[in-house]
Short mmCIF file of C-alpha atoms in Angstrom, two decimals:
data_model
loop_
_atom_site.label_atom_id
_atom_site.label_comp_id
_atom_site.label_asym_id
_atom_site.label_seq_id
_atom_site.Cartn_x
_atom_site.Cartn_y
_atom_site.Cartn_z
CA UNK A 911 97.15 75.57 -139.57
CA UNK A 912 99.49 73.23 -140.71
CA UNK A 913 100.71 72.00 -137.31
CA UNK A 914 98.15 70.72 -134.97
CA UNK A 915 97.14 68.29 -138.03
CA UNK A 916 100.29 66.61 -137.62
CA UNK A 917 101.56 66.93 -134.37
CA UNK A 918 99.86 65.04 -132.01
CA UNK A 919 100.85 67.11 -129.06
CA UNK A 920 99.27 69.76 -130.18
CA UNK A 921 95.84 68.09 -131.49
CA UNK A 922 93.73 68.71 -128.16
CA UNK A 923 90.31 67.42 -129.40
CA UNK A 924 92.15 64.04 -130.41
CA UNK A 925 91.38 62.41 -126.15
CA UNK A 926 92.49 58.78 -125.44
CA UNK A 927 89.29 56.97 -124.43
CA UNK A 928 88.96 56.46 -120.69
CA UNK A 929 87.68 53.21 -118.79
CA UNK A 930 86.62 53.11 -115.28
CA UNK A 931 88.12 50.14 -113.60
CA UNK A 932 89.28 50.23 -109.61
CA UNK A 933 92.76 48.80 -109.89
CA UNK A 934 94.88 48.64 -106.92
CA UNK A 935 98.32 51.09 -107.52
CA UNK A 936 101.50 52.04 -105.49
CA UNK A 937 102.69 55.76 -106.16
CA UNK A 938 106.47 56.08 -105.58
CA UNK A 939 107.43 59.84 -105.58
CA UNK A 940 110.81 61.31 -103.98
CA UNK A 941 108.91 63.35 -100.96
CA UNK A 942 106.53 60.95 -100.18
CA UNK A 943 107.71 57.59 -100.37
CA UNK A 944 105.51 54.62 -101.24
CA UNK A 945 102.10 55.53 -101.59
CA UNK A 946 99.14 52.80 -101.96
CA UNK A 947 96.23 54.21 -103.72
CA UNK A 948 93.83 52.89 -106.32
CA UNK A 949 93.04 53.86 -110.12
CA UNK A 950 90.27 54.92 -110.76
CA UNK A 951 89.93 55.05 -114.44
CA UNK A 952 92.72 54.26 -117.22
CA UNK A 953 93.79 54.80 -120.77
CA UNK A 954 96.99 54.54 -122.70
CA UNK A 955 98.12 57.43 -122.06
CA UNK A 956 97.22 57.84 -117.99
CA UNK A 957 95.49 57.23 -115.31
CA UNK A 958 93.49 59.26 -112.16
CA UNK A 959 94.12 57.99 -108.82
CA UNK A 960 92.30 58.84 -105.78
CA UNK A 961 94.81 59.43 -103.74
CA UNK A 962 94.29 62.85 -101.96
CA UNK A 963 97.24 63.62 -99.82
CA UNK A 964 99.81 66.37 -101.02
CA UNK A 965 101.41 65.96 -104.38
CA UNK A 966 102.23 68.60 -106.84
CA UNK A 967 101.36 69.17 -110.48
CA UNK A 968 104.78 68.82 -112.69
CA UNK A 969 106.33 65.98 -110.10
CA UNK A 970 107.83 63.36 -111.77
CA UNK A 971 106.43 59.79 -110.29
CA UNK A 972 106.73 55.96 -110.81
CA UNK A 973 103.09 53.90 -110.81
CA UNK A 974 103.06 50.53 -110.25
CA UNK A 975 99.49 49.22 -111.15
CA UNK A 976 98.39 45.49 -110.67
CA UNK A 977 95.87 43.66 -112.69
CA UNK A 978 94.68 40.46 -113.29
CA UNK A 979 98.11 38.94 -111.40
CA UNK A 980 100.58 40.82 -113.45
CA UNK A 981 102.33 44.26 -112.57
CA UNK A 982 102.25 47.55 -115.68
CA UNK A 983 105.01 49.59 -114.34
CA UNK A 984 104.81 53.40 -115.62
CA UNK A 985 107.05 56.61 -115.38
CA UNK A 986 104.39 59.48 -115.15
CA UNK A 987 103.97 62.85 -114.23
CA UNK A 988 100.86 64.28 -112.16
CA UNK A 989 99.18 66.97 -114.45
CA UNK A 990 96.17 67.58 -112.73
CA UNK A 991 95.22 67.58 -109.08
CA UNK A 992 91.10 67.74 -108.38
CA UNK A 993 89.92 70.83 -106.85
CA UNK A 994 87.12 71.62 -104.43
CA UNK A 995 83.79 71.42 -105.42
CA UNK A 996 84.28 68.14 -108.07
CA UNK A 997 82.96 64.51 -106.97
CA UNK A 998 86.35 62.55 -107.12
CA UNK A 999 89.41 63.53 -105.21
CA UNK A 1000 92.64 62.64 -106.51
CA UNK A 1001 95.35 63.02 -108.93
CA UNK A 1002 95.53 63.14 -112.66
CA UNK A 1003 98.75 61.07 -113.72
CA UNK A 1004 100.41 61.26 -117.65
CA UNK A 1005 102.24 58.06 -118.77
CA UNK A 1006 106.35 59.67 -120.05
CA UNK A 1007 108.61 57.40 -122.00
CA UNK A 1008 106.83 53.82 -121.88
CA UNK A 1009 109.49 51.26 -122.44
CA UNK A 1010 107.32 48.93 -125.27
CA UNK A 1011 106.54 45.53 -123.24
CA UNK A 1012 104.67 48.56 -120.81
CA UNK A 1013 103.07 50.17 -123.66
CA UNK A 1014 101.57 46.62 -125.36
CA UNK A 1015 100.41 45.74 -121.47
CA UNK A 1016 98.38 48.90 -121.60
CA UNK A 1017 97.55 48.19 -125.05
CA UNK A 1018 96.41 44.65 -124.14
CA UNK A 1019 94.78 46.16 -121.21
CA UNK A 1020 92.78 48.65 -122.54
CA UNK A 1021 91.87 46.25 -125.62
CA UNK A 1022 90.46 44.22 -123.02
CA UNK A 1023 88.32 46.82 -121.34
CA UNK A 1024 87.03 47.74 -124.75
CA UNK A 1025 85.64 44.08 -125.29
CA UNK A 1026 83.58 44.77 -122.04
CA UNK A 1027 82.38 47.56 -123.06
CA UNK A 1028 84.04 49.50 -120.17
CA UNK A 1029 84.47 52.77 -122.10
CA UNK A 1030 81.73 55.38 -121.38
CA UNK A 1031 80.39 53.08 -118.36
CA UNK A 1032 78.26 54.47 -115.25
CA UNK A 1033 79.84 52.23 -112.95
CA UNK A 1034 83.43 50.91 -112.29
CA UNK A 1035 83.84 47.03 -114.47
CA UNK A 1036 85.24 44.71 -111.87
CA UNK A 1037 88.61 43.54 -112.30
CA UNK A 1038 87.86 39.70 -112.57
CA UNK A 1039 86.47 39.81 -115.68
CA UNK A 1040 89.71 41.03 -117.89
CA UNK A 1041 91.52 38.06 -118.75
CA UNK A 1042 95.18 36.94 -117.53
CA UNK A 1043 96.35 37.08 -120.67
CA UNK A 1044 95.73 40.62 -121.82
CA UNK A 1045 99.36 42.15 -121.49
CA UNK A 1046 99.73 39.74 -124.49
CA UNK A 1047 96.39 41.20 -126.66
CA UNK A 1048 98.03 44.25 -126.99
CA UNK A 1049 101.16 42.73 -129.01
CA UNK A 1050 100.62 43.36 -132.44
CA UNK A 1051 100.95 40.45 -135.01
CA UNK A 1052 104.59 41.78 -136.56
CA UNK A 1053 106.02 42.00 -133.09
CA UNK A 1054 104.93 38.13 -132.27
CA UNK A 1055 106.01 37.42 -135.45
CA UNK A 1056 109.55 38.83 -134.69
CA UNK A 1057 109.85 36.88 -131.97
CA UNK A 1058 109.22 33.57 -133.21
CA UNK A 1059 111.40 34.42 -136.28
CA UNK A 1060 114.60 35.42 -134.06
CA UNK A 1061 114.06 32.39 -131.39
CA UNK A 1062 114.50 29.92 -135.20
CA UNK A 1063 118.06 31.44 -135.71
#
């Protein structure tokens, strides 16, 4: 009993919100090269693609997703691949070991989609309307405050 309340990992009814946004992506994987696809929803922690060639749960893959004119560069694994029957084809993809500038653009990014009110949504929210700034929103104020204090010394 004691475990699940304090390791996340194990705390499965604790879901990162989702937000449906069409973002263009590359997929770079070992056996299939350079793969363009597009996201079709997004939250800190991963993404779902709709790419629907052959990829296999457990590979290992880099994502290279571009928004608003900037690039969010992820290392990821594909944990779930869609199965017959279900609406969307594609690939579910798990962020691994997000260097921090990566982790406060997805921060900044989902912050964003939040504001819209993207989470929950029918429809897709059109990329246009999160700002060009938003890799910055997700910087918290300590880390822009470390910063500015290092660049005075």
């Amino acid at each position: 009993v004691y475990s699940p309340y304090f390791n996340p990992r194990l705390r499965w009814w604790e879901i990162a919100a989702r937000f449906k946004i069409t973002l263009n992506a590359k997929l770079l994987t070992l056996n299939a090269g350079i793969i363009e696809c597009q996201i079709l929803d997004i939250s800190e922690t991963g993404c779902f693609t709709d790419y629907t060639g052959d990829l296999t749960e457990g590979d290992s893959i880099w994502i290279v997703i571009s928004c608003s004119g900037s690039e969010i560069n992820c290392l990821g694994k594909i944990v779930r691949k869609t199965v017959i029957g279900e609406h969307v084809k594609g690939y579910g993809i798990l962020f691994n070991a997000l260097p921090m500038e990566t982790l406060y653009k997805l921060r900044g990014l989902v912050k964003s989609l939040e504001k819209l009110g993207a989470q929950d949504r029918e429809g897709s929210i059109a990329e246009v309307s999160i700002p060009e700034d938003f890799s910055e929103k997700g910087k918290s104020f300590f880390f822009q405050l470390r910063y500015k204090i290092r660049s005075m010394f």
